[in-house]
Tab-separated table of C-alpha atoms in Angstrom:
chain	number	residue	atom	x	y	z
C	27	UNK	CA	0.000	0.000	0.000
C	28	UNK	CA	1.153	3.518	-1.151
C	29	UNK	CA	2.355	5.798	1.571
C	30	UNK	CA	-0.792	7.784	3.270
C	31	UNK	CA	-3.390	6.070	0.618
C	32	UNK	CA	-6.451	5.440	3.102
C	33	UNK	CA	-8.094	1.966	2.891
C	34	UNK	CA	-11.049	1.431	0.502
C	35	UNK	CA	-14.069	0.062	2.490
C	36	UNK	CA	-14.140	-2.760	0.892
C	37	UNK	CA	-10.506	-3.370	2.507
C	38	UNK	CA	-11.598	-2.282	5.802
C	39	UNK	CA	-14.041	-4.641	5.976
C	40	UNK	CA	-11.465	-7.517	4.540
C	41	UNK	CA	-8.911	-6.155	7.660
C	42	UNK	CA	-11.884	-6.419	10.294
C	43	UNK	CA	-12.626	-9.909	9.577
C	44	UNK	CA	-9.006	-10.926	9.390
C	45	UNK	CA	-8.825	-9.670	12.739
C	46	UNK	CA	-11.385	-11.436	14.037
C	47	UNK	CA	-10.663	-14.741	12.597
C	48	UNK	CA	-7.659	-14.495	14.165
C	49	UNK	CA	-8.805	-13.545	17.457
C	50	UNK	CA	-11.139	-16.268	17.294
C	51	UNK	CA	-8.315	-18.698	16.169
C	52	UNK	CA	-6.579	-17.531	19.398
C	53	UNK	CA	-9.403	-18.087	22.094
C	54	UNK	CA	-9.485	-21.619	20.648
C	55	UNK	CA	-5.989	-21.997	21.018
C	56	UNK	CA	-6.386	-20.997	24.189
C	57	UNK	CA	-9.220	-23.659	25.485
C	58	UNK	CA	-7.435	-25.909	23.580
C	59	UNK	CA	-4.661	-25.090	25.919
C	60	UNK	CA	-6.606	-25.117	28.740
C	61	UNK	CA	-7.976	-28.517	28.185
C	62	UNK	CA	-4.634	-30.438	28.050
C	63	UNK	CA	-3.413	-28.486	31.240
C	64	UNK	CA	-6.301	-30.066	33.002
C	65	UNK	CA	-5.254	-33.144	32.330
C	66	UNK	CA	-2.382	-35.365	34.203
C	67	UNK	CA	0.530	-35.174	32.859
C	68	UNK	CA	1.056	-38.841	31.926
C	69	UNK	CA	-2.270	-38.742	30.223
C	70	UNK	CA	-1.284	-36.440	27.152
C	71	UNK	CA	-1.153	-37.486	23.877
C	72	UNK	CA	2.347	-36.627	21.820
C	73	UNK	CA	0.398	-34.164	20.042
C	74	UNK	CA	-0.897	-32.456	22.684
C	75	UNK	CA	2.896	-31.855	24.246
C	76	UNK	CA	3.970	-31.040	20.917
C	77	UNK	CA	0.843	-28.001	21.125
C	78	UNK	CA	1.704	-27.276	24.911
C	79	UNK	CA	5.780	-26.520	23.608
C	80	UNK	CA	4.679	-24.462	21.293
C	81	UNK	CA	2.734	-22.099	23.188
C	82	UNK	CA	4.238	-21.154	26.383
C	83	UNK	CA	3.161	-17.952	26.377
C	84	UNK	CA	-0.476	-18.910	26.795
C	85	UNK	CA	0.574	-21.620	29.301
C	86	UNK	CA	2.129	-19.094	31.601
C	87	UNK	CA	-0.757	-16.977	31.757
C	88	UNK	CA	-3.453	-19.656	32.600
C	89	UNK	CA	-1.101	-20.733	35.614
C	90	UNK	CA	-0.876	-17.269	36.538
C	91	UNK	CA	-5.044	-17.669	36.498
C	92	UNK	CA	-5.114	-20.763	38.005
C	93	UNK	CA	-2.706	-19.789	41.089
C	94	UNK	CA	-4.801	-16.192	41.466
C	95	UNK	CA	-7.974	-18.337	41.793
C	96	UNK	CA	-6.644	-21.317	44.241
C	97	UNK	CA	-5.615	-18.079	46.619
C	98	UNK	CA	-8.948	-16.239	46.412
C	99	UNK	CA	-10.590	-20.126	47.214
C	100	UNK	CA	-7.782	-19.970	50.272
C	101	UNK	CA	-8.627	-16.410	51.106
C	102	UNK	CA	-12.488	-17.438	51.525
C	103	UNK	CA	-12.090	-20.677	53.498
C	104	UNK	CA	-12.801	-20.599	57.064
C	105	UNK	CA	-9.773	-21.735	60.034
C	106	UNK	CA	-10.166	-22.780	63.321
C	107	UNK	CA	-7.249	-23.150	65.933
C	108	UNK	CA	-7.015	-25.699	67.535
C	109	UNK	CA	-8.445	-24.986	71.185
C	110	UNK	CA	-5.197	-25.063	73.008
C	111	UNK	CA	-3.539	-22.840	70.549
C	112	UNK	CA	-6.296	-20.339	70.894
C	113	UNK	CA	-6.303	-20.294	74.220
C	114	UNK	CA	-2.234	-19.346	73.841
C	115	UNK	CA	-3.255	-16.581	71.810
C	116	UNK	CA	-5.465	-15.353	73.719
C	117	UNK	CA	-3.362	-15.114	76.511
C	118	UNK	CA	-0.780	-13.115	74.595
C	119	UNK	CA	-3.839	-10.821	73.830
C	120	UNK	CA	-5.003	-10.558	77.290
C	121	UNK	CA	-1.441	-8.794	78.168
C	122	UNK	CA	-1.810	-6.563	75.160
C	123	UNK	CA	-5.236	-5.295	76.873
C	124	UNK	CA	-3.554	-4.839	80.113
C	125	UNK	CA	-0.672	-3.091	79.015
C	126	UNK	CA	-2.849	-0.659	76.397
C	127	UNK	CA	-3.056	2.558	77.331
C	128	UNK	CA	-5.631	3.054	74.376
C	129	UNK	CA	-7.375	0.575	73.103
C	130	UNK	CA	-9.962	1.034	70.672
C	131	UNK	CA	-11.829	-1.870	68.910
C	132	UNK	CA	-12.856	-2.267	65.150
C	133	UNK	CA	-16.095	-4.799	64.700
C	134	UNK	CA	-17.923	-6.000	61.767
C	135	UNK	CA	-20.724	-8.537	61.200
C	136	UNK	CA	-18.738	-11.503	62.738
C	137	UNK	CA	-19.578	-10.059	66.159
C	138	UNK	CA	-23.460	-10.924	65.420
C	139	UNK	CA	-24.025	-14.328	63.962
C	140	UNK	CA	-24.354	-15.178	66.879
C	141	UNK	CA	-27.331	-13.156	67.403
C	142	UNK	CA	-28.349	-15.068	64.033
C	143	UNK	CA	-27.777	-11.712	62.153
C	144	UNK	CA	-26.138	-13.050	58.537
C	145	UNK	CA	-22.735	-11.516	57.864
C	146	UNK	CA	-21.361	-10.363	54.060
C	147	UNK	CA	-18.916	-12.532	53.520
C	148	UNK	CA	-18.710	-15.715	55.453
C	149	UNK	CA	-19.753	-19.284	53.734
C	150	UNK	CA	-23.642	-18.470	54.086
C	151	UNK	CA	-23.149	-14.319	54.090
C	152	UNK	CA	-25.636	-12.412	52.153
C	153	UNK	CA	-23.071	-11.627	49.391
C	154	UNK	CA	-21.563	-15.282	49.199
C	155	UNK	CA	-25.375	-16.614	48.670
C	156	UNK	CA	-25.985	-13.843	45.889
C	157	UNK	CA	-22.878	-14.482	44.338
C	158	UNK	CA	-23.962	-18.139	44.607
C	159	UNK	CA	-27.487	-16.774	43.192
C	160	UNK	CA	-29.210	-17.962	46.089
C	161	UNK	CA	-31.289	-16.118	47.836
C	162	UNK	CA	-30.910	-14.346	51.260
C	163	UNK	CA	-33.061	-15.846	53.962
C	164	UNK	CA	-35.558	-13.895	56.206
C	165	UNK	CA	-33.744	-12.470	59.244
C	166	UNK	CA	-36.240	-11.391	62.276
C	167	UNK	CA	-33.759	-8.588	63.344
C	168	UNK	CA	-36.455	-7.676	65.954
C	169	UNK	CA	-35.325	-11.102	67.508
C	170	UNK	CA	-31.877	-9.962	67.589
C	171	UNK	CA	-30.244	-9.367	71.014
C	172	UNK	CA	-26.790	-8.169	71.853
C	173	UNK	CA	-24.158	-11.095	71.876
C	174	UNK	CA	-21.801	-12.616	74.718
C	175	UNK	CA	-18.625	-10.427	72.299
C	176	UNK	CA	-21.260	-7.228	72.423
C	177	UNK	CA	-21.706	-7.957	76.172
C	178	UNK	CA	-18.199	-8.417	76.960
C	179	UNK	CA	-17.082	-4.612	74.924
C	180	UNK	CA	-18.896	-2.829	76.943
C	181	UNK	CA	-18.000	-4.757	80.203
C	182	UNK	CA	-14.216	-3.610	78.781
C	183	UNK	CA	-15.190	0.030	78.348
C	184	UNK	CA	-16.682	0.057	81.640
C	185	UNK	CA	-13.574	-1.261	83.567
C	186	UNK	CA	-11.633	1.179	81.232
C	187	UNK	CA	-9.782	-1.481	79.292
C	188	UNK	CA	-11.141	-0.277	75.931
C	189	UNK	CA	-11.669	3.386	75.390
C	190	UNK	CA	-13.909	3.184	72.239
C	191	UNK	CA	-15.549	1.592	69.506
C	192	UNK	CA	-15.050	1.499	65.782
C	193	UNK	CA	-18.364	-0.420	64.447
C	194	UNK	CA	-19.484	-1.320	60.506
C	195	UNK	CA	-22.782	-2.864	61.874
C	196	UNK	CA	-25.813	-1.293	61.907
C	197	UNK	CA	-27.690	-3.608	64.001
C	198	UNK	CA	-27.767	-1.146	66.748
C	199	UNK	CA	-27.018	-3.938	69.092
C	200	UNK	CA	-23.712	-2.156	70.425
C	201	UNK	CA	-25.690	0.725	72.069
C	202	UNK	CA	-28.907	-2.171	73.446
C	203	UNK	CA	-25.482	-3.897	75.159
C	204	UNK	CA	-25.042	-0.478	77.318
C	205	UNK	CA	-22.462	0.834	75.507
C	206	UNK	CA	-22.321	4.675	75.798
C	207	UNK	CA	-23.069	6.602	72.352
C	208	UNK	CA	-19.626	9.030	72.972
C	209	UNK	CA	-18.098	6.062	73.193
C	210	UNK	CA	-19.060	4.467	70.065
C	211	UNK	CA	-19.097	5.515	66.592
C	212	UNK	CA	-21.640	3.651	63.839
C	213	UNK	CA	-19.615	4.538	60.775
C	214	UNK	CA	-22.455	2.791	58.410
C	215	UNK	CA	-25.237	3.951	60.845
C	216	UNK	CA	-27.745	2.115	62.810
C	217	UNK	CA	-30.984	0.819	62.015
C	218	UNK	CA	-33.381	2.360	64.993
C	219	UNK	CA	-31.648	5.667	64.737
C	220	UNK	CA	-33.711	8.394	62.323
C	221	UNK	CA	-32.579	12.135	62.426
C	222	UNK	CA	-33.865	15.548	61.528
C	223	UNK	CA	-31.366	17.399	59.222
C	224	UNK	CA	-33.175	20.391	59.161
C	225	UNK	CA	-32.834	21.146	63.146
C	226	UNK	CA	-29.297	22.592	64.378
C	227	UNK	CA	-27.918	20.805	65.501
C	228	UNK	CA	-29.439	17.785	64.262
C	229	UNK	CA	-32.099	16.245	66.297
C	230	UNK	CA	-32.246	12.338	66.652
C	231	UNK	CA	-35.125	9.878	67.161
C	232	UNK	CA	-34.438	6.521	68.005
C	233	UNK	CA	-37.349	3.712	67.786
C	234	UNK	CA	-38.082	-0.013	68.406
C	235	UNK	CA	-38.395	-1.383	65.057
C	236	UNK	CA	-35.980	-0.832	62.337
C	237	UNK	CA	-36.540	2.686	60.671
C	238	UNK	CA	-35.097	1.928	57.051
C	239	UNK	CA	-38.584	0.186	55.583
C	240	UNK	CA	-38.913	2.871	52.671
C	241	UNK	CA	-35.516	3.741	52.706
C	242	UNK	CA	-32.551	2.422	50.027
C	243	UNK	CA	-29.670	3.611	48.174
C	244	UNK	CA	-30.019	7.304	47.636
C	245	UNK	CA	-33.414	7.283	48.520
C	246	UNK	CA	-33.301	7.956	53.309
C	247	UNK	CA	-36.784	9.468	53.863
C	248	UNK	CA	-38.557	7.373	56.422
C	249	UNK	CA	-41.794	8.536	55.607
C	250	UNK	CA	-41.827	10.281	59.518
C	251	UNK	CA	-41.849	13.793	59.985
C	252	UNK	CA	-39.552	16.252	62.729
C	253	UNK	CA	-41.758	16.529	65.607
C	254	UNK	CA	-40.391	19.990	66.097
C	255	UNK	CA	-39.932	21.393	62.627
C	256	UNK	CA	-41.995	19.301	60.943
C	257	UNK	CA	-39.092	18.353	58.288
C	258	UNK	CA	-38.847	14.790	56.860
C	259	UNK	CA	-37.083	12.719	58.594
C	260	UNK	CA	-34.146	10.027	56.952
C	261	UNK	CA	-32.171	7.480	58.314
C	262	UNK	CA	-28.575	7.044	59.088
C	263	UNK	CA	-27.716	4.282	57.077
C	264	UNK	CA	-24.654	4.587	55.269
C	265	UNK	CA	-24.827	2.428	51.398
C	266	UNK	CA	-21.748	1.373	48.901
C	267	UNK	CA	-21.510	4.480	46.869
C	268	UNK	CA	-22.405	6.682	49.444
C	269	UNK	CA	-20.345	9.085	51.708
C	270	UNK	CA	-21.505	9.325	55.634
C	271	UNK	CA	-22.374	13.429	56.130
C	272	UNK	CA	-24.249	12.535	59.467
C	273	UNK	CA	-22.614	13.815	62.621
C	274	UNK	CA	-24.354	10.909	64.532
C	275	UNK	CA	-24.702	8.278	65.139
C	276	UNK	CA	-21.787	8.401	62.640
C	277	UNK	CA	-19.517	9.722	65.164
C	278	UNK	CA	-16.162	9.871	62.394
C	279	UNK	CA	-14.862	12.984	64.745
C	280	UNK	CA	-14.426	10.570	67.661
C	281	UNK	CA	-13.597	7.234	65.567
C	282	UNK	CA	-10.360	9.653	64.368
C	283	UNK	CA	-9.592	11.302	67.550
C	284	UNK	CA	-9.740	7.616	68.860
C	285	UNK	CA	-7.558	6.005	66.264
C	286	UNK	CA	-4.717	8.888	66.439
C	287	UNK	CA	-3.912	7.999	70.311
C	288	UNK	CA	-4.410	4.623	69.989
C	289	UNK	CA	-1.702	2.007	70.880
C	290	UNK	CA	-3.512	-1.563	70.348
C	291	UNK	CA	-6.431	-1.844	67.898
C	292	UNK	CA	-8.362	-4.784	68.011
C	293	UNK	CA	-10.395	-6.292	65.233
C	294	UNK	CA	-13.754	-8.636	65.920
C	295	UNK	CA	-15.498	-10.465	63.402
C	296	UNK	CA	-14.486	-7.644	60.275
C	297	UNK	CA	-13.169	-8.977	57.177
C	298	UNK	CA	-11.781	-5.273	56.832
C	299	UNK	CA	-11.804	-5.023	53.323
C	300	UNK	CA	-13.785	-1.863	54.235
C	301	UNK	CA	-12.319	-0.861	57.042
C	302	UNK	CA	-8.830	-0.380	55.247
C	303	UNK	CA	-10.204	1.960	52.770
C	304	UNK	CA	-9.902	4.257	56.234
C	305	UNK	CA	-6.181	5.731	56.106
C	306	UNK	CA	-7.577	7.884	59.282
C	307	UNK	CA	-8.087	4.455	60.956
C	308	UNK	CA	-4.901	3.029	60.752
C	309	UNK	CA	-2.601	6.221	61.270
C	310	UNK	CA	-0.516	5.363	58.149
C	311	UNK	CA	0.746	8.797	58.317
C	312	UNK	CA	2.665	7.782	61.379
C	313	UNK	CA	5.933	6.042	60.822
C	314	UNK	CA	5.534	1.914	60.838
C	315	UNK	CA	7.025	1.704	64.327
C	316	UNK	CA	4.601	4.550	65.813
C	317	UNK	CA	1.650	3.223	64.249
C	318	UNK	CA	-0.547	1.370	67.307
C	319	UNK	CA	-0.047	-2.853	67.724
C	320	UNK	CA	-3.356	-4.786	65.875
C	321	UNK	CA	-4.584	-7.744	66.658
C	322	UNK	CA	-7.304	-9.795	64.600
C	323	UNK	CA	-10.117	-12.060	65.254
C	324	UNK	CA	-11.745	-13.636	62.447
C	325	UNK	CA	-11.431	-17.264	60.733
C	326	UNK	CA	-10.969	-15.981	57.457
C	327	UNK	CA	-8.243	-14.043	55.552
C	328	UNK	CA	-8.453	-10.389	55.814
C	329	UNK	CA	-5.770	-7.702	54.296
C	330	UNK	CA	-4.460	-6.285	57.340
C	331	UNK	CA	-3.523	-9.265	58.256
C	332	UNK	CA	0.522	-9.386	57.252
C	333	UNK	CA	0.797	-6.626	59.251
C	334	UNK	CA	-1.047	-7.885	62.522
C	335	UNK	CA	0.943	-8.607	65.665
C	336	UNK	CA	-0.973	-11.443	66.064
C	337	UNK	CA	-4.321	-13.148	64.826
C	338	UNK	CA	-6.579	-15.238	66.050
C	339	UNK	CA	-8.289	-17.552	64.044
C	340	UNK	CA	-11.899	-18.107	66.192
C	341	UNK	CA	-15.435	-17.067	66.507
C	342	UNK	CA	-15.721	-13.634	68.280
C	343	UNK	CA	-17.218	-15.231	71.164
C	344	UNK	CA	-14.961	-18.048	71.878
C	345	UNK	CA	-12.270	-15.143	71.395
C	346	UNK	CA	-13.734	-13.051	74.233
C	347	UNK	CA	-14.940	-15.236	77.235
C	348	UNK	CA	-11.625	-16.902	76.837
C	349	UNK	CA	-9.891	-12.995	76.891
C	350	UNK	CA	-12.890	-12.476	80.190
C	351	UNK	CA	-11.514	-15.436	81.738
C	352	UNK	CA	-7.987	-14.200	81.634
C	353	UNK	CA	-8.959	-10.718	82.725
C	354	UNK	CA	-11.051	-12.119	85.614
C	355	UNK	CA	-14.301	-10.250	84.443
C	356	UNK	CA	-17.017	-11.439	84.515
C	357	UNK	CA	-18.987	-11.165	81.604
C	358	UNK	CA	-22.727	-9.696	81.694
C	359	UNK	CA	-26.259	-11.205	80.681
C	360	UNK	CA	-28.005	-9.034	78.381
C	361	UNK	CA	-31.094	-7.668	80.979
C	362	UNK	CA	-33.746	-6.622	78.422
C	363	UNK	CA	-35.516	-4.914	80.865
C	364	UNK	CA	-31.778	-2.689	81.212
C	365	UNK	CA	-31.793	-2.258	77.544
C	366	UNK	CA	-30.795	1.058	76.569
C	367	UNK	CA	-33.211	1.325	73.828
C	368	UNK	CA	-36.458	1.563	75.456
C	369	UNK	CA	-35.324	4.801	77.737
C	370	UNK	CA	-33.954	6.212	74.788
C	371	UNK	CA	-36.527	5.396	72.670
C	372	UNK	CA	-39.268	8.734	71.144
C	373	UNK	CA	-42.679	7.403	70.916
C	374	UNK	CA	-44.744	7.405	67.718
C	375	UNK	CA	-47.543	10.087	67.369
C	376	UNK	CA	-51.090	8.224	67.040
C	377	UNK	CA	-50.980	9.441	63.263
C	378	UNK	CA	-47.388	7.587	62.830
C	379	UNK	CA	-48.598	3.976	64.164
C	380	UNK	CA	-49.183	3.333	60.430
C	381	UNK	CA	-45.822	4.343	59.044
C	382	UNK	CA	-44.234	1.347	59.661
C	383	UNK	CA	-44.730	-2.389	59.364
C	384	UNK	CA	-41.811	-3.740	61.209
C	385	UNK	CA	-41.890	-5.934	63.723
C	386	UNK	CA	-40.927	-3.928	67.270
C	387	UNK	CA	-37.751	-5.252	69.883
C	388	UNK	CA	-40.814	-6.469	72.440
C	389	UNK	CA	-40.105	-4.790	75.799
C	390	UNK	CA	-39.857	-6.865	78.905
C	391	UNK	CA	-43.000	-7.732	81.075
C	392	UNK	CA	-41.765	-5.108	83.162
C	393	UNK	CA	-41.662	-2.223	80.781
C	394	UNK	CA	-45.653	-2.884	78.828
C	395	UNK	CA	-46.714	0.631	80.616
C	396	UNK	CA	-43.728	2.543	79.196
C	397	UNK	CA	-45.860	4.225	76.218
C	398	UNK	CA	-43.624	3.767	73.677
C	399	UNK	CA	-46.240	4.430	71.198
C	400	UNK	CA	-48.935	1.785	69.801
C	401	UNK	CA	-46.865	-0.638	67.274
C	402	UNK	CA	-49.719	-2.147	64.963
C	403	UNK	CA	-49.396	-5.994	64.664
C	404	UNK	CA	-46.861	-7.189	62.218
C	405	UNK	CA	-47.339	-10.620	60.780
C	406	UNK	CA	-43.626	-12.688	59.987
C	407	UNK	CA	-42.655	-11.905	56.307
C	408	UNK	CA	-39.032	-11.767	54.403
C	409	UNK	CA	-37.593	-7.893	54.684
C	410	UNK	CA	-38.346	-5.819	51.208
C	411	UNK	CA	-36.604	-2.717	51.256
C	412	UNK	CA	-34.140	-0.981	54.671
C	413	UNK	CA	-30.804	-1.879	54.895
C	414	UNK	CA	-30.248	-5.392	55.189
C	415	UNK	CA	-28.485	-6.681	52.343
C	416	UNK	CA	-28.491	-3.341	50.063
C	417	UNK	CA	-24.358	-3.589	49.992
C	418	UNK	CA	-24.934	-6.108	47.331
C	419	UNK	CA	-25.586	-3.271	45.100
C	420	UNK	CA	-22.841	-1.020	45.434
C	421	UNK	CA	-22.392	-0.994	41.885
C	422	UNK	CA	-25.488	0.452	41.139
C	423	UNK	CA	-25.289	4.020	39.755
C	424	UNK	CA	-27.661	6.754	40.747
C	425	UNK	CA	-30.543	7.735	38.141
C	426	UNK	CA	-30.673	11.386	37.032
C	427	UNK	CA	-33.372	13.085	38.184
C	428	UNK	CA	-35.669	13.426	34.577
């Protein structure tokens, strides 16, 4: 071809389907490739060794493949310690609590299964099952009560061992174990927790039932209105593609204060592939040797953990009423009738009691005459809607407004 004559259409077309015979020609190759590789050794055919020689290139890269894929299966399987070599490791941990003079704690939704609240990413999390395309199953988070680990935190905080808490969950169940508010900080928000953004500063309602019914990605109102300014009201739920502007329960000005004296972090039940996405949580401004000691507690792989001073492979609560025993504390029944929840709690207005269809936390025998407004009866049904299992689209885009 002449120098700077432009193709004829006719030759265009000739060059595209060149090019895609021979990129078809090359995916074959490839399976072809693929095939034999599968096989044993011993089992290929003279021809197929002869094929396997002659295209190393394509044979490297599907090992590459093969080796990224066995450690994502490794990174996803579950390990237990062996009792006795827990039990070591928690005693190491139990002298990294004494000797703290901060310690904050990081949790995630390991710290509830046992309150039969799914987690993400575990074998049977909501994103493993829709990933499997299974669906999730019905979770009665009314049911839900603050675990033996949630117990045990705030049995920590009140001895002064642990001076605050870093949570992903929005459960709510770390404030129903007694945990002080200043001394927590919902970075994803928390289910009973509904606020006014037009009062200053703003003004927060917690309920009994979970508050995110009507409420998804980009899309908070509750369908409730300010009982002072009559504003809508939205929840605090923070979504994948979203940016947390709430003050509370939010709390990031304490979470940071928190993390920048810290000297031990400890991590319950997080698979922190979130969590590190938070320089400010990890003080990686600091030099390596300033930054503060972290310790991990969860049975599968997580990315922090290379740099962990030690991790414990073990359910949250084995973790911690081992780490009780060796601190001599005794850890503390969850009283419902001592639940924070219900004396925090802001009734409903007789024209709200049909705003809602969730199923209420029931209050004790005890607390029936506390008028925490009249809940209308809620029959058992899967959730549609709220917050539980939204993170599994955090690819979703917003729509522009038409």
């Amino acid at each position: 071809m002449a120098a700077g004559r432009s193709l004829s259409r006719s030759e265009r077309k000739a060059a595209a389907r060149a090019e895609l015979l021979r990129q078809e020609e090359q995916r074959e190759r490839r399976r072809q490739v693929s095939r034999i590789l599968h096989k044993p050794a011993a089992e290929r055919s003279p021809d197929e060794a002869f094929l396997l020689s002659g295209c190393q290139e394509i044979v490297r890269d599907l090992e590459r493949l093969r080796k990224k894929r066995e450690r994502l299966r490794c990174r996803l399987e579950e390990v237990c310690d062996e009792p006795e070599e827990l039990k070591k490791k928690v005693s190491k941990l139990s002298l990294a609590v004494r000797a703290a003079k901060h310690l904050i704690i990081y949790t995630g939704a390991g710290i509830s299964t046992a309150a039969s609240i799914p987690d993400y990413r575990g074998p049977n999390g909501v994103w493993t099952m829709l990933q499997k395309g299974r669906n999730i199953r019905a979770a009665d988070l009314s049911e839900a009560e603050p675990t033996l680990t949630h117990m045990s935190i705030a049995c920590l905080h009140k001895h002064k061992l642990v001076h605050h808490v870093v949570s992903q969950n929005c459960d709510g169940l770390h404030l129903r174990s007694g945990l002080p508010q200043e001394a927590l900080s919902e970075l994803h928000g928390n289910m009973y927790i509904e606020v006014c953004t037009s009062c200053v500063p703003n003004r927060e309602y917690v309920r009994v039932f979970d508050v995110t019914e009507r409420t998804a990605l980009h899309r908070h109102h509750t369908g409730r209105m300010c009982h002072k300014c009559g504003a809508q009201l939205r929840d605090t739920i923070v979504h994948f593609g979203e940016k947390g502007i709430l003050q509370q329960p939010l709390n990031w000005e304490a979470a940071i204060e928190a993390a920048s004296k810290a000297d031990v972090i400890l991590c319950l039940g997080s698979s922190l592939k979130v969590l590190k996405k938070y320089p400010h949580l990890w003080c990686m401004s600091k030099p390596p040797r300033r930054r503060p000691k972290l310790y991990i507690v969860n049975l599968q792989w997580t990315p922090k953990d290379d740099l962990a001073a030690l991790k414990l492979h073990g359910k949250c609560d084995d973790v911690m009423k081992f780490l009780m025993d060796e601190l001599g504390l005794p850890i503390p029944c969850y009283d419902r009738t001592k639940d924070p929840i219900f004396s925090l709690a802001t009734p409903l207005r007789p024209e709200e009691n049909s705003s809602h269809s969730r199923k209420p936390v029931a209050p004790p025998a005890s607390l029936h005459e506390v008028q925490l407004g009249e809940q209308p009866p809620v029959p058992a049904a899967p959730f549609s809607g709220g917050w539980f299992g939204r993170g599994c689209a955090k690819g979703t885009k917003r729509k522009k407004a038409s």
